[in-house]
Tab-separated table of C-alpha atoms and ligand atoms in Angstrom:
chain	number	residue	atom	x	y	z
C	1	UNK	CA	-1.129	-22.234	-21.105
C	2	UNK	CA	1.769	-19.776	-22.057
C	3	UNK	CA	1.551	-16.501	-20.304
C	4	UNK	CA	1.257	-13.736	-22.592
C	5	UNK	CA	-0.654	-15.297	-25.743
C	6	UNK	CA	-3.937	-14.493	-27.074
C	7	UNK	CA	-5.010	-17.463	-24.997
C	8	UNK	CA	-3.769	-16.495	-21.785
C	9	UNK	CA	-5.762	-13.113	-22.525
C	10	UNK	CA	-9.039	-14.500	-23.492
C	11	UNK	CA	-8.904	-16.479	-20.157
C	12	UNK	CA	-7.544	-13.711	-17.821
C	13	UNK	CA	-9.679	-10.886	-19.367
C	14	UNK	CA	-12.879	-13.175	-19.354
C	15	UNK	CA	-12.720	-14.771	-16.078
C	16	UNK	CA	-12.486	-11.514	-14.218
C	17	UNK	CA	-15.403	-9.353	-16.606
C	18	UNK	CA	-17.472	-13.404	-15.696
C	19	UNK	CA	-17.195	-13.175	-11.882
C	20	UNK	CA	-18.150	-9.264	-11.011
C	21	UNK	CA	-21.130	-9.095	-8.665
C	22	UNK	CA	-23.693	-6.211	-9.706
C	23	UNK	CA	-24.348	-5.227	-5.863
C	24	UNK	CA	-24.757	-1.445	-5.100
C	25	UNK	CA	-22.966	-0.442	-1.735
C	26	UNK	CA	-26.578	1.520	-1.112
C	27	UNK	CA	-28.755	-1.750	-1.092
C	28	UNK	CA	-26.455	-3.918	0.934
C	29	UNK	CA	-27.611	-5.546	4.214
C	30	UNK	CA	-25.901	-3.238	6.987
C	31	UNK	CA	-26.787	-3.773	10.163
C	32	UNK	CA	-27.332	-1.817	13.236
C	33	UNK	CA	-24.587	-1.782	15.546
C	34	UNK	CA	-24.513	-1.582	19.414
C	35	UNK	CA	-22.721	0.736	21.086
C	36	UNK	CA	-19.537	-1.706	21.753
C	37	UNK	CA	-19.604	-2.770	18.403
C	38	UNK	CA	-19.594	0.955	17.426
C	39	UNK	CA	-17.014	1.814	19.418
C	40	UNK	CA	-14.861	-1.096	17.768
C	41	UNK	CA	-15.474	-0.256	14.441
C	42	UNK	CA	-14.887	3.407	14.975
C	43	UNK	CA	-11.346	2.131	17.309
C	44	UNK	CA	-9.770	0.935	13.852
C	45	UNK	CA	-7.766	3.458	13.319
C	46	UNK	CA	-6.540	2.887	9.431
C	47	UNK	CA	-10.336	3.826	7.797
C	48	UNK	CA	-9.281	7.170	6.320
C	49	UNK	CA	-5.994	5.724	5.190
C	50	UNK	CA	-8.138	2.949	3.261
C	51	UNK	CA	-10.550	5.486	1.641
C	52	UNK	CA	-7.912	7.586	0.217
C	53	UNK	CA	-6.118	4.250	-1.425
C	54	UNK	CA	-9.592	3.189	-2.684
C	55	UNK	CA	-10.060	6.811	-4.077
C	56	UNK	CA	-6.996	6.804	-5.532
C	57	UNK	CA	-7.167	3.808	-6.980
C	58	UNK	CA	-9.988	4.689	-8.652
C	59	UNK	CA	-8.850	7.345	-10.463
C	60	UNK	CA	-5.344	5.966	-11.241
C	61	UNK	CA	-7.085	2.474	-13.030
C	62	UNK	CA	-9.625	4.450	-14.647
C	63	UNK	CA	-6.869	6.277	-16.711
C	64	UNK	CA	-5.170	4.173	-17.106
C	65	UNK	CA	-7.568	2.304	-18.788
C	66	UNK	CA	-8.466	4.396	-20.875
C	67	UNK	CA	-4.950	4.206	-22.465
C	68	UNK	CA	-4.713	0.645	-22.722
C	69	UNK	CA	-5.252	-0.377	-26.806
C	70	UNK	CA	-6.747	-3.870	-27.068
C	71	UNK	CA	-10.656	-3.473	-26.305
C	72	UNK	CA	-10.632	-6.777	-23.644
C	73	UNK	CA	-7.951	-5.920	-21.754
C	74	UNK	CA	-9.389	-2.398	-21.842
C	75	UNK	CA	-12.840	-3.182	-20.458
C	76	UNK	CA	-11.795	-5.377	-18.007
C	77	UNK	CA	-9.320	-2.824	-16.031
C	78	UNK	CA	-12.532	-0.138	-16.678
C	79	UNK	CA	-14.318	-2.665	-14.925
C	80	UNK	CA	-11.587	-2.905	-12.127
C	81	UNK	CA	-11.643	0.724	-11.664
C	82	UNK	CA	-15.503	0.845	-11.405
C	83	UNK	CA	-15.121	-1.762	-8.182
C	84	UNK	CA	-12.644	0.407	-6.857
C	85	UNK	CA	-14.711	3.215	-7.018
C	86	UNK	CA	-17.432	1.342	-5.947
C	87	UNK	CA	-15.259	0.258	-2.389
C	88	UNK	CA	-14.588	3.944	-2.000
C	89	UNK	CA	-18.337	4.381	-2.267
C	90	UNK	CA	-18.729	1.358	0.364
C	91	UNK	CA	-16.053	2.972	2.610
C	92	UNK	CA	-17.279	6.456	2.771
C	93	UNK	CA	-21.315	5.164	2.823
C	94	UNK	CA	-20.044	2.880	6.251
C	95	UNK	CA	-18.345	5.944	7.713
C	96	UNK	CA	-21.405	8.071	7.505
C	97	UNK	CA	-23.609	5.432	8.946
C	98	UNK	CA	-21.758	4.817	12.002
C	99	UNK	CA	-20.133	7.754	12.463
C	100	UNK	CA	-16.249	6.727	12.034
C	101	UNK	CA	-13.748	9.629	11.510
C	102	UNK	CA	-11.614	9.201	8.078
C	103	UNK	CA	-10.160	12.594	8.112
C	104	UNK	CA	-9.247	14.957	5.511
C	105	UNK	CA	-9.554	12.443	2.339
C	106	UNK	CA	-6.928	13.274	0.057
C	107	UNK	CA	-8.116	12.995	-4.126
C	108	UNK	CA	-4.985	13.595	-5.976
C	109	UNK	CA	-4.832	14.046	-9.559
C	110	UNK	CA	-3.031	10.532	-11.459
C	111	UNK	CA	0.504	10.653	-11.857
C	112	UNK	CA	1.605	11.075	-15.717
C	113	UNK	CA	3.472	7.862	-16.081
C	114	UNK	CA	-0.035	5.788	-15.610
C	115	UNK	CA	1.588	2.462	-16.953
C	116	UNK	CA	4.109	2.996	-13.673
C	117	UNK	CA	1.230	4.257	-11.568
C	118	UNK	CA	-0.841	1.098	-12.334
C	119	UNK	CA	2.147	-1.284	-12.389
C	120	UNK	CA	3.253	0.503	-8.468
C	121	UNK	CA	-0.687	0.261	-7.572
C	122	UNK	CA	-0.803	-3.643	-8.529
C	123	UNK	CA	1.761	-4.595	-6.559
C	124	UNK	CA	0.785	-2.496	-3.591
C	125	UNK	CA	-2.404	-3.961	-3.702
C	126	UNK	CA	-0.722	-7.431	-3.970
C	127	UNK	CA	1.328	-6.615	-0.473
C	128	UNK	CA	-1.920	-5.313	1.011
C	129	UNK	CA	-4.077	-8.288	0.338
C	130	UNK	CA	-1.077	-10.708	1.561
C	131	UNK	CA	-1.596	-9.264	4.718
C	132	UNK	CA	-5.215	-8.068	4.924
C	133	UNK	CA	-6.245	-11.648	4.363
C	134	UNK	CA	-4.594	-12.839	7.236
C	135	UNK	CA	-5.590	-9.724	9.732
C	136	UNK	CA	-9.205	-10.200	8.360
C	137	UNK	CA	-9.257	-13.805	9.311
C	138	UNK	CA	-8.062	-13.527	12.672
C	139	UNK	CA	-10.553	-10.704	13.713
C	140	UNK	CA	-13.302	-12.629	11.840
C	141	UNK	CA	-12.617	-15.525	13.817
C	142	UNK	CA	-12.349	-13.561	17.509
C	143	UNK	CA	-15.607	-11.792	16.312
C	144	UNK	CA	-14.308	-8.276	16.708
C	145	UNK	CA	-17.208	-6.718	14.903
C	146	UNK	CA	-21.035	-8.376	14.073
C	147	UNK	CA	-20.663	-10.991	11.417
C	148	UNK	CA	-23.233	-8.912	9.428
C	149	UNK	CA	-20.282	-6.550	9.245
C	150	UNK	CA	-17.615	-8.957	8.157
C	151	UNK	CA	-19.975	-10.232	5.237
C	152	UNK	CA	-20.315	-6.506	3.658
C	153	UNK	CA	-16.260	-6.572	4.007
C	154	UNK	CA	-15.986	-9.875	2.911
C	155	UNK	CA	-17.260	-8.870	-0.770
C	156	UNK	CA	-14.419	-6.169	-0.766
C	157	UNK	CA	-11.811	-8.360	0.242
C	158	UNK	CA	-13.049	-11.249	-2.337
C	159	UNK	CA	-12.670	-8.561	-5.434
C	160	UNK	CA	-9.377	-7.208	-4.130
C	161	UNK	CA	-8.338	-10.830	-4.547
C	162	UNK	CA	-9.845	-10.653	-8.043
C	163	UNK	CA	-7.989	-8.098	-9.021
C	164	UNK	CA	-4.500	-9.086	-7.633
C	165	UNK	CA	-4.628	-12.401	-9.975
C	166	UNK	CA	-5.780	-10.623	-12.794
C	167	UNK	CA	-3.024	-8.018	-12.120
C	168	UNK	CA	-0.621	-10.875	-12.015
C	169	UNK	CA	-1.465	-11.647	-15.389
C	170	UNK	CA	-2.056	-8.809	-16.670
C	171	UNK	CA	1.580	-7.760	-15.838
C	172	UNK	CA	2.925	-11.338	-17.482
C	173	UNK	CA	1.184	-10.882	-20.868
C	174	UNK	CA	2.192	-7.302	-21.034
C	175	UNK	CA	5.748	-7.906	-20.119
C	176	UNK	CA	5.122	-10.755	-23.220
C	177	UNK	CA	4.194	-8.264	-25.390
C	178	UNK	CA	7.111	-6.069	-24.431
C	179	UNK	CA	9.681	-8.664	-25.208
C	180	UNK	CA	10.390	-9.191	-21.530
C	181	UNK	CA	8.397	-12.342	-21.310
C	182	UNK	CA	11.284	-14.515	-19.858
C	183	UNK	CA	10.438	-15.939	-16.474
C	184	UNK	CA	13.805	-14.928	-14.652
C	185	UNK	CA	13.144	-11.172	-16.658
C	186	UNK	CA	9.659	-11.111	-14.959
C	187	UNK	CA	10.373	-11.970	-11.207
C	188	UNK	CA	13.804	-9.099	-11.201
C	189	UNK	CA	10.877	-6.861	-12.397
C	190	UNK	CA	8.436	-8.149	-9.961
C	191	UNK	CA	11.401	-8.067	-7.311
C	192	UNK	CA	11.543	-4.248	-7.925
C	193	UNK	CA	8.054	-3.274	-7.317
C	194	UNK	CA	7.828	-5.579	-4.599
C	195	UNK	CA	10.668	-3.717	-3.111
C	196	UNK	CA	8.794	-0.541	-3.532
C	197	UNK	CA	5.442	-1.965	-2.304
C	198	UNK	CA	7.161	-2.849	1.068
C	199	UNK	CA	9.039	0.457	1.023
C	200	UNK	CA	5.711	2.466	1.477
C	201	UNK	CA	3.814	0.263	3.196
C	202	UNK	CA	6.564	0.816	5.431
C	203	UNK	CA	6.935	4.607	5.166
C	204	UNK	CA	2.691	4.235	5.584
C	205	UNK	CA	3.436	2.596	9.367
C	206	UNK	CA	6.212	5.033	10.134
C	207	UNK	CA	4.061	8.243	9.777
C	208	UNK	CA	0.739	6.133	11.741
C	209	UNK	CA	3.123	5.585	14.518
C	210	UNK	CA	3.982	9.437	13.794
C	211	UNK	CA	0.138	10.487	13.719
C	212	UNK	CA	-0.254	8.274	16.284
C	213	UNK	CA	2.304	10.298	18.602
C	214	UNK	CA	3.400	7.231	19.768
C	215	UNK	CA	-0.142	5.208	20.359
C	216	UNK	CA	0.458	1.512	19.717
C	217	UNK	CA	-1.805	2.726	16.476
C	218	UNK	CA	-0.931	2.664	13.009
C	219	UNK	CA	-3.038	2.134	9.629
C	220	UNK	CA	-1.718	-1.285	9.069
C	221	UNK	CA	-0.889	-2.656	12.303
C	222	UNK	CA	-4.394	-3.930	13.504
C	223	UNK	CA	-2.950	-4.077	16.685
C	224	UNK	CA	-6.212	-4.387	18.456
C	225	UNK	CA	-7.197	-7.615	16.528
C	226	UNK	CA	-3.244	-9.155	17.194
C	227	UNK	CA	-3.332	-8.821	21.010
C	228	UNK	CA	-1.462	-11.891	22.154
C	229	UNK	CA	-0.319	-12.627	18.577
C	230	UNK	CA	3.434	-13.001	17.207
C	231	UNK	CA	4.943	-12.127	13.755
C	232	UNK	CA	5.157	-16.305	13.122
C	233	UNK	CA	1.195	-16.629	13.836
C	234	UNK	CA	0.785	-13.497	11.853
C	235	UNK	CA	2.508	-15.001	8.946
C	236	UNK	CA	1.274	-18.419	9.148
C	237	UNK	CA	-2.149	-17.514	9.303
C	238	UNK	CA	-1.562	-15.289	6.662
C	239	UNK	CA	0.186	-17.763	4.367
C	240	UNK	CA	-2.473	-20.098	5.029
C	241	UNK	CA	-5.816	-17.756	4.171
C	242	UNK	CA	-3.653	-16.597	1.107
C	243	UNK	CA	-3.329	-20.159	-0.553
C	244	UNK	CA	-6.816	-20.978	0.699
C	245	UNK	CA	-7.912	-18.049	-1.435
C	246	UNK	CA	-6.396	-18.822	-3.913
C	247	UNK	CA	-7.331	-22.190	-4.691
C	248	UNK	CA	-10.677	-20.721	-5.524
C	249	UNK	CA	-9.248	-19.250	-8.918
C	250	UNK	CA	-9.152	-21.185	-11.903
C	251	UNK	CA	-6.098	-23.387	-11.882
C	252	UNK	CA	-4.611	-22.462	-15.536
C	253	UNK	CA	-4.454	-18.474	-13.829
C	254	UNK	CA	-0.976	-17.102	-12.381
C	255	UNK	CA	-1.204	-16.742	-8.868
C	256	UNK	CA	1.019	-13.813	-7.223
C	257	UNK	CA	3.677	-16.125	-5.327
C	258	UNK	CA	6.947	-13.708	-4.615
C	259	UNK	CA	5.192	-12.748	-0.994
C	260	UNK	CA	4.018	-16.119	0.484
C	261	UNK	CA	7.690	-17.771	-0.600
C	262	UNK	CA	9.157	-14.613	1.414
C	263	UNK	CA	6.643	-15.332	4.540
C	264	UNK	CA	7.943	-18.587	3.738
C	265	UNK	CA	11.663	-17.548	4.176
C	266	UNK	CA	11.453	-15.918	6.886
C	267	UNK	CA	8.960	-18.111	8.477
C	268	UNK	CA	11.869	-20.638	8.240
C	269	UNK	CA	13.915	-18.697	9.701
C	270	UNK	CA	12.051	-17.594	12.949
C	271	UNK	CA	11.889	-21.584	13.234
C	272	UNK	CA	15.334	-21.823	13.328
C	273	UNK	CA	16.452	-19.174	15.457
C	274	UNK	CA	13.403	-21.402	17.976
C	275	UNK	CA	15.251	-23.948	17.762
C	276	UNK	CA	19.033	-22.464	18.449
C	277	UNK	CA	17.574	-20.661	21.317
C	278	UNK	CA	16.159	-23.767	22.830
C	279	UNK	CA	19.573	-25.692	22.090
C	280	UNK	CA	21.501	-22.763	23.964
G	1	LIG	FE1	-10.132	-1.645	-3.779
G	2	LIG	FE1	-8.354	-3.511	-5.915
């Protein structure tokens, strides 16, 4: 299927309006927590940092949406930015449950250049779910919180992975429709908001570690799940989880690929400088 027909639409449009789930944050299955489990949950120190993305994310799809001019794209980003108002929702319904501090939640107005906005957001949210996969795996798996818990997050994390493949094509039909459909025209595009992406995810860490005032804490380090990990596991586990997701989505779909060929890179790399040191 060529990216950017009426074809490639149809399927990317209809595939994600076909798989949203209904469920109110209100009527999910929360569960009572013990007091260790409490104080884990409340020990993650990234919640308010989360809220204010999902807030902002909100607002920034909504209008966006409500500029965009064919009716199926249209309803299907209105329906992305009702789930991430709904996760906001989630967020700020878990943090008033069980008590976890999220700060001063910022709700900034959307910037005017909402095509930009949307276009920086995707990718963000691209970089974020590269590596949330992976961090969410590995603190499943050592049972850091109540499975109960991990379920509830679990629905999050499956519609942020939604909405990174239909951003991918999103992006590839618009760039169609802008005359900038060539593949090597795409990925220097993609290249440049990737760069960006990593830029303030960066910048993000650098003012944790500030907040922090010096704490081995900041929103995107996890650091209590990663005890005893390196940045190989890290990436393998996330590479792995990544293409394990996204095997689940139909096969004819773009998949994001620029960050798992990085990990990939530099995964490559940290192999080789193994095996120099172990020659020397
Ligand atoms: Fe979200
Ligand atoms: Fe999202």
């Amino acid at each position: 299927m060529k990216a950017g027909t009426d074809e490639h639409k149809r399927r990317f449009c209809e595939d994600f309006i076909a798989t949203h789930n209904p469920y109110q944050p209100e009527a999910l299955p929360w569960p009572a927590l013990d007091a260790e489990a409490l104080a884990r949950l409340r020990a993650i120190p990234f919640w308010g940092e989360v809220l204010t993305t999902e807030r902002r994310a909100g607002a920034i799809v909504n209008a966006y949406a409500a500029r965009i001019d064919d009716p199926l794209v249209r309803q299907a980003v209105a329906l992305q930015a009702y789930e991430e108002a709904r996760h906001a929702r989630l967020l700020w319904l878990m943090a008033r449950r069980y008590g976890v501090a999220v700060g001063d939640v910022r709700a900034e107005p959307p910037p005017a250049d909402l095509y930009r906005a949307f276009a920086d957001f995707g990718y963000g949210e691209c970089l974020d779910a590269f590596l949330g996969f992976g961090v969410f795996n590995i603190a499943r798996r050592a049972a850091y919180l109540p499975e109960p818990l991990f379920a509830i997050f679990e629905l999050l994390l499956h519609e942020e992975n939604r909405h990174i493949v239909f951003f991918i094509n999103w992006m590839a039909w618009e760039q169609a429709r802008r005359g900038r459909g060539l593949a090597w025209l795409r990925a220097i595009i993609a290249l440049r908001y990737y760069a960006g992406a990593i830029g303030r995810l960066l910048g993000t860490v650098r003012r944790g570690r500030h907040a922090a005032d010096g704490r081995d804490f900041s929103p995107t380090q996890a650091a209590i799940f990663l005890d005893g990990f390196s940045l190989r596991m890290l990436l393998e586990e996330c590479c792995a989880e990544y293409d394990r997701r996204m095997h689940a989505f139909d096969a004819q779909l773009l998949k994001p690929v620029f960050l798992p060929r990085l990990a990939g890179f530099v995964l490559a790399g940290l192999r080789l400088g193994r095996v120099g040191r172990g020659r020397r």
